[in-house]
Tab-separated table of N, CA and C and ligand atoms in Angstrom:
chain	number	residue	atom	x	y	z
A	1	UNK	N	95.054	114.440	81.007
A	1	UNK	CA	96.470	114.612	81.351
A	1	UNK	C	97.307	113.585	80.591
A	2	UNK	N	98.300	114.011	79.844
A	2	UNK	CA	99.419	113.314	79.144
A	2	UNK	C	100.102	112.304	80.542
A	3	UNK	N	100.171	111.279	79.519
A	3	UNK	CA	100.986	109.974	80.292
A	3	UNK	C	102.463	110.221	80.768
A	4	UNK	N	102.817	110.391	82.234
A	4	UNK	CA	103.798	110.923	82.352
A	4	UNK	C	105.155	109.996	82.396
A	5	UNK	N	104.916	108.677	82.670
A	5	UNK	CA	106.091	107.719	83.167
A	5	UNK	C	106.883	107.503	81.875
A	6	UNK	N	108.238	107.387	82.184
A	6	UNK	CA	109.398	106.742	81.004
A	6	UNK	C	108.962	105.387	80.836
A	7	UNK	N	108.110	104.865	81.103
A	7	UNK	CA	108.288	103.263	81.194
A	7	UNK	C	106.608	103.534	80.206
A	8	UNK	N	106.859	102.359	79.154
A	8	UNK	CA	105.770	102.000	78.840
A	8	UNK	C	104.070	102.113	79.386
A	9	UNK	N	103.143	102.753	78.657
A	9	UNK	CA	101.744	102.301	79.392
A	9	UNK	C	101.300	100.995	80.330
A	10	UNK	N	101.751	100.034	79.516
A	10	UNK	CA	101.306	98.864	79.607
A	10	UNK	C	102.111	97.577	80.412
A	11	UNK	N	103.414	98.715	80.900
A	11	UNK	CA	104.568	98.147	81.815
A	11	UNK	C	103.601	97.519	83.255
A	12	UNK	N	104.034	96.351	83.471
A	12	UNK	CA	103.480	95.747	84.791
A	12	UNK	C	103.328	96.176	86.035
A	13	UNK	N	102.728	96.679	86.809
A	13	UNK	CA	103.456	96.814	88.000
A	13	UNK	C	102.128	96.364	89.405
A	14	UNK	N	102.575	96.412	90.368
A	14	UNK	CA	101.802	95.372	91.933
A	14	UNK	C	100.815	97.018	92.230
A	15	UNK	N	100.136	96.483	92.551
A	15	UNK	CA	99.124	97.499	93.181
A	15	UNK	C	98.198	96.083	94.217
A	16	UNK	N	97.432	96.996	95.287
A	16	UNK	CA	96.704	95.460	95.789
A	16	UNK	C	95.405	96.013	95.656
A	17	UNK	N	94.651	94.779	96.450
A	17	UNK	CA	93.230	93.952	96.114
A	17	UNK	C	92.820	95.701	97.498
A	18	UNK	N	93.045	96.341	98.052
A	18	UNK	CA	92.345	97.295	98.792
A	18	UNK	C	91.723	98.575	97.786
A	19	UNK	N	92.832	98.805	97.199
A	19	UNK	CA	92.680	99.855	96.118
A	19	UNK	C	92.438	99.514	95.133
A	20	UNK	N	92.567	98.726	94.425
A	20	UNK	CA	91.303	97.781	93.442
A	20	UNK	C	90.020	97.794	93.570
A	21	UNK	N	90.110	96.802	94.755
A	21	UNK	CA	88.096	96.742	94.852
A	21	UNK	C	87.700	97.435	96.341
A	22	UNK	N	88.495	98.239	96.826
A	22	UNK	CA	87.630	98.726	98.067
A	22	UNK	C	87.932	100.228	97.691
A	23	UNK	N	88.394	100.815	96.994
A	23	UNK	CA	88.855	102.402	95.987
A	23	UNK	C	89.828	102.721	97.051
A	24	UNK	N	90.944	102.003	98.342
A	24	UNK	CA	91.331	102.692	99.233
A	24	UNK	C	92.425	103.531	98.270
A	25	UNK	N	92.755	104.610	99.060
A	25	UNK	CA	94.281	105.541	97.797
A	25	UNK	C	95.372	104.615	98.724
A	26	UNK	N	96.027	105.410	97.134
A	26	UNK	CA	96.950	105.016	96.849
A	26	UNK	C	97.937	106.439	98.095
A	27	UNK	N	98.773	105.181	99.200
A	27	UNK	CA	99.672	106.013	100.200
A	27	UNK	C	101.549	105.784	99.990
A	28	UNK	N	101.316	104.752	99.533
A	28	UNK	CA	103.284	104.083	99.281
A	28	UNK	C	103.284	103.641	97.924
A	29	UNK	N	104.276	103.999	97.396
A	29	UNK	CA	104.837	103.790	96.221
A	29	UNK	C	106.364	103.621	95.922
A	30	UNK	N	106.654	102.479	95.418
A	30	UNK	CA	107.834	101.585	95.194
A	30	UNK	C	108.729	101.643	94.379
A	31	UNK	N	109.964	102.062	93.774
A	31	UNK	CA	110.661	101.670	92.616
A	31	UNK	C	111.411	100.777	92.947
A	32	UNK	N	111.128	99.591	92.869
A	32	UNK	CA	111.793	98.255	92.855
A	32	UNK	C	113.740	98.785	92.638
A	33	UNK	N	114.559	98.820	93.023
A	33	UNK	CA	116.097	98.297	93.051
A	33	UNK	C	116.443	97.453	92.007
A	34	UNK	N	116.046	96.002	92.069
A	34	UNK	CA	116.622	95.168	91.463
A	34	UNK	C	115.722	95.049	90.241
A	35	UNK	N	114.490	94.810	89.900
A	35	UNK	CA	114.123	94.882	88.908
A	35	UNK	C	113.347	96.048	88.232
A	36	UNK	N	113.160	96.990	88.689
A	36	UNK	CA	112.757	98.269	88.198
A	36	UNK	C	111.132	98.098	88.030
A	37	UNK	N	110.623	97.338	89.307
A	37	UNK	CA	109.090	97.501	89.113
A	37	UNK	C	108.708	98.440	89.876
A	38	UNK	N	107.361	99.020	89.568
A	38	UNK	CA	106.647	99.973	90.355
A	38	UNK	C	105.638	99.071	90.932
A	39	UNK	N	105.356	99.734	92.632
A	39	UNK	CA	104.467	99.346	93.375
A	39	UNK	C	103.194	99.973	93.952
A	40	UNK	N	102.267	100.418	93.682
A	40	UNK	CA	101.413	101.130	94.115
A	40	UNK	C	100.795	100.521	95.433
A	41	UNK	N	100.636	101.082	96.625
A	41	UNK	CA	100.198	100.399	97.532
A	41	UNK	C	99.461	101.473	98.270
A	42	UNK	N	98.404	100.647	99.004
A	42	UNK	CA	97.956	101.475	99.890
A	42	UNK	C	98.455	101.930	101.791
A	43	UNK	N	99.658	101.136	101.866
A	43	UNK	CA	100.218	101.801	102.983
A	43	UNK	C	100.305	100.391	104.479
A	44	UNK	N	99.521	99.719	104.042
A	44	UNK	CA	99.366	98.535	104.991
A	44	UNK	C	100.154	97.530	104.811
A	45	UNK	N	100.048	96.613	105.763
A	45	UNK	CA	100.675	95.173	105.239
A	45	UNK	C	100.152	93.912	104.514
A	46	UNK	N	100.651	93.678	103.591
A	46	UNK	CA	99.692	92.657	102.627
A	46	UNK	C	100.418	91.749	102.759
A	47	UNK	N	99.527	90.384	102.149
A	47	UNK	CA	99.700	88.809	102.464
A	47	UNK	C	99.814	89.156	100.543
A	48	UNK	N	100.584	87.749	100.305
A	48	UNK	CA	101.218	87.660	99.009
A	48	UNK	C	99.979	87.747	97.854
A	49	UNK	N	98.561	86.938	98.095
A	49	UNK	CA	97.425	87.190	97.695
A	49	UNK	C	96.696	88.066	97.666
A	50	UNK	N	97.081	89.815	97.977
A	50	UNK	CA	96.353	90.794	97.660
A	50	UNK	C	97.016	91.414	96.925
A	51	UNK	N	98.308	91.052	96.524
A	51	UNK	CA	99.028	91.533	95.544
A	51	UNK	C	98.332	91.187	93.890
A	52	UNK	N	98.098	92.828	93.009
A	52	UNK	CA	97.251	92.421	91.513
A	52	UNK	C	98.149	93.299	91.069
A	53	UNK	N	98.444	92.373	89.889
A	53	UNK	CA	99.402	92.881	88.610
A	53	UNK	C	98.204	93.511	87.373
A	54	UNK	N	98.840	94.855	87.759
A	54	UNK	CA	97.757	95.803	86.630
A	54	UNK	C	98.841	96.587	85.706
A	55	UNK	N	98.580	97.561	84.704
A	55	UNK	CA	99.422	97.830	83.979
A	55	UNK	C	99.437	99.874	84.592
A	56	UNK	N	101.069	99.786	84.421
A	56	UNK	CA	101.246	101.367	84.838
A	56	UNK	C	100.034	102.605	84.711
A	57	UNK	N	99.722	102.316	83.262
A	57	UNK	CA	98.268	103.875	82.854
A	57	UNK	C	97.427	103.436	83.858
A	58	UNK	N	96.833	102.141	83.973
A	58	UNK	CA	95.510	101.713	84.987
A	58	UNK	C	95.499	102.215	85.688
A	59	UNK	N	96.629	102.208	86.784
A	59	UNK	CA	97.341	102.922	88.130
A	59	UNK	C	96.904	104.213	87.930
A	60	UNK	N	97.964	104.821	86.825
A	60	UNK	CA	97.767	106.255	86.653
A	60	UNK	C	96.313	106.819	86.649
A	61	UNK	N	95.711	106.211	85.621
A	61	UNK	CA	94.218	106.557	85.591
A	61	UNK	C	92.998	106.633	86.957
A	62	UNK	N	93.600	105.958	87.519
A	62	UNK	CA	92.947	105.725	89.077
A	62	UNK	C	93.215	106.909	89.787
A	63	UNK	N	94.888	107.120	89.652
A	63	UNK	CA	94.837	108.359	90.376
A	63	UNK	C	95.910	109.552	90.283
A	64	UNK	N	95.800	110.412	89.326
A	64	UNK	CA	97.077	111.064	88.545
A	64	UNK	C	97.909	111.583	89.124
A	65	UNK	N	97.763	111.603	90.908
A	65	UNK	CA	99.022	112.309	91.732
A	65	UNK	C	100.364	111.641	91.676
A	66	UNK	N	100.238	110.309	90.882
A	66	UNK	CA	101.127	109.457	91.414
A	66	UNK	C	102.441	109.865	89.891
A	67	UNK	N	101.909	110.295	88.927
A	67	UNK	CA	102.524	110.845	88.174
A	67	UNK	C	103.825	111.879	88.353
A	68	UNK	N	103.792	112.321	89.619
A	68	UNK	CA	104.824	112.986	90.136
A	68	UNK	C	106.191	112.261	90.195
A	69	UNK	N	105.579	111.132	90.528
A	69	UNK	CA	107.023	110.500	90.672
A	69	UNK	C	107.729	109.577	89.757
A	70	UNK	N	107.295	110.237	88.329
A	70	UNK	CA	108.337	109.670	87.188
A	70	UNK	C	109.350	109.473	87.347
A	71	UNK	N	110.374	110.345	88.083
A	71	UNK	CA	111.576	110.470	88.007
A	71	UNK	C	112.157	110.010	89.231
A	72	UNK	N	111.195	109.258	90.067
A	72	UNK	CA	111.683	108.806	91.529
A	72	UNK	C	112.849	107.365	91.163
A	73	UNK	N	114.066	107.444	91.409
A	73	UNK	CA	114.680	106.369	90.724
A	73	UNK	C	114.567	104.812	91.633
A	74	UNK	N	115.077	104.054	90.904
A	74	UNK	CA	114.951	102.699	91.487
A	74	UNK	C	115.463	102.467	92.423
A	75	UNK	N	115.134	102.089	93.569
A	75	UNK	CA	115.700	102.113	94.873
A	75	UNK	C	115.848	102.844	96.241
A	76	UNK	N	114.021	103.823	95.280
A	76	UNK	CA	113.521	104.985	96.205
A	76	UNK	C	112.331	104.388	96.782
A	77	UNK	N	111.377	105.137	97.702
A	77	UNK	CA	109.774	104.904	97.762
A	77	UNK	C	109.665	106.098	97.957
A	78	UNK	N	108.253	106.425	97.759
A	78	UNK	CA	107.713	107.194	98.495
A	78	UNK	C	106.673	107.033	99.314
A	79	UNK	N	106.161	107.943	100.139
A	79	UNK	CA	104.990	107.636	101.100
A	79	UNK	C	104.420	109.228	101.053
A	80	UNK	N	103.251	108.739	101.776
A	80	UNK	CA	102.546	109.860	101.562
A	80	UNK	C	101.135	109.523	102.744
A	81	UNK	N	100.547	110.667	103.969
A	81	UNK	CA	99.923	110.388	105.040
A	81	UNK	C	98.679	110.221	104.368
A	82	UNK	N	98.014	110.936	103.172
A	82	UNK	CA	96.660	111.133	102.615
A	82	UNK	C	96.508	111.314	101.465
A	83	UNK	N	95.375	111.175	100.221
A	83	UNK	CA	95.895	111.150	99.054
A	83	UNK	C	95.699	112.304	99.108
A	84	UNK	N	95.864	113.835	99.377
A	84	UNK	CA	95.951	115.125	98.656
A	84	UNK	C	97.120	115.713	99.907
A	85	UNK	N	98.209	114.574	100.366
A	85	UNK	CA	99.347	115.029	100.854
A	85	UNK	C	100.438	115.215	99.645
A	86	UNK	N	101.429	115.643	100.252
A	86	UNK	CA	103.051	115.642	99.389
A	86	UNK	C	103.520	114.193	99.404
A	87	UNK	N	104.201	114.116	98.675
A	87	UNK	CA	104.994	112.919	98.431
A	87	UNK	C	105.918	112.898	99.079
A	88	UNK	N	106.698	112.039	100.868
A	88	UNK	CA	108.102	111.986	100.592
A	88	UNK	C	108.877	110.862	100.363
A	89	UNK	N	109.892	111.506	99.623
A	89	UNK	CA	110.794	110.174	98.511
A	89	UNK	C	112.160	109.740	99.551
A	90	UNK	N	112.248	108.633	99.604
A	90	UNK	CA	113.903	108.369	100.423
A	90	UNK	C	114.059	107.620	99.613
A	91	UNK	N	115.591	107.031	99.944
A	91	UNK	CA	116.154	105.920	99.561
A	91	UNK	C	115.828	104.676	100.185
A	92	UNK	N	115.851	103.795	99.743
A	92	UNK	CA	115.401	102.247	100.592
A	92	UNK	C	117.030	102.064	101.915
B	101	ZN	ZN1	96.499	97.369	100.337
């Protein structure tokens, strides 16, 4: 599957230490407001130390549903109950 995001491959963005090294999916996803980062998360609450700076494709490559939300603009999230649910997008 072609790389879908406007933002660089290799653009930064937070994903944590659950979905890293424990494979949990990916349930919340972030477009940062003020600085236009993406957040991949798995849905819980994290302490500042499970936060890992990986690069956008990594993300993608892990798990290509998240590709949907290229166009989710800055100052949205989405969530999602399971990884083979819908995405829904609000505003922050
Ligand atoms: Zn997590």
């Amino acid at each position: 599957m072609k790389f879908p995001f406007y933002d660089a491959p290799n653009t930064a963005t937070i994903t944590c230490c659950h979905i890293l090294e424990n494979g949990e999916p990916i349930l919340y996803v972030s477009h940062d407001e003020d600085d236009g980062m993406w957040q991949f998360l798995c849905g819980k609450a994290h302490e500042t130390d499970e936060a890992k700076l990986v690069s956008l494709k990594s993300v993608f490559d892990l798990d290509n549903s998240v590709g949907i939300l290229k166009d989710m603009p800055c100052g949205y999230y989405a969530e999602r109950k399971a990884q083979d649910d819908e995405w829904s997008v609000r505003k922050r």
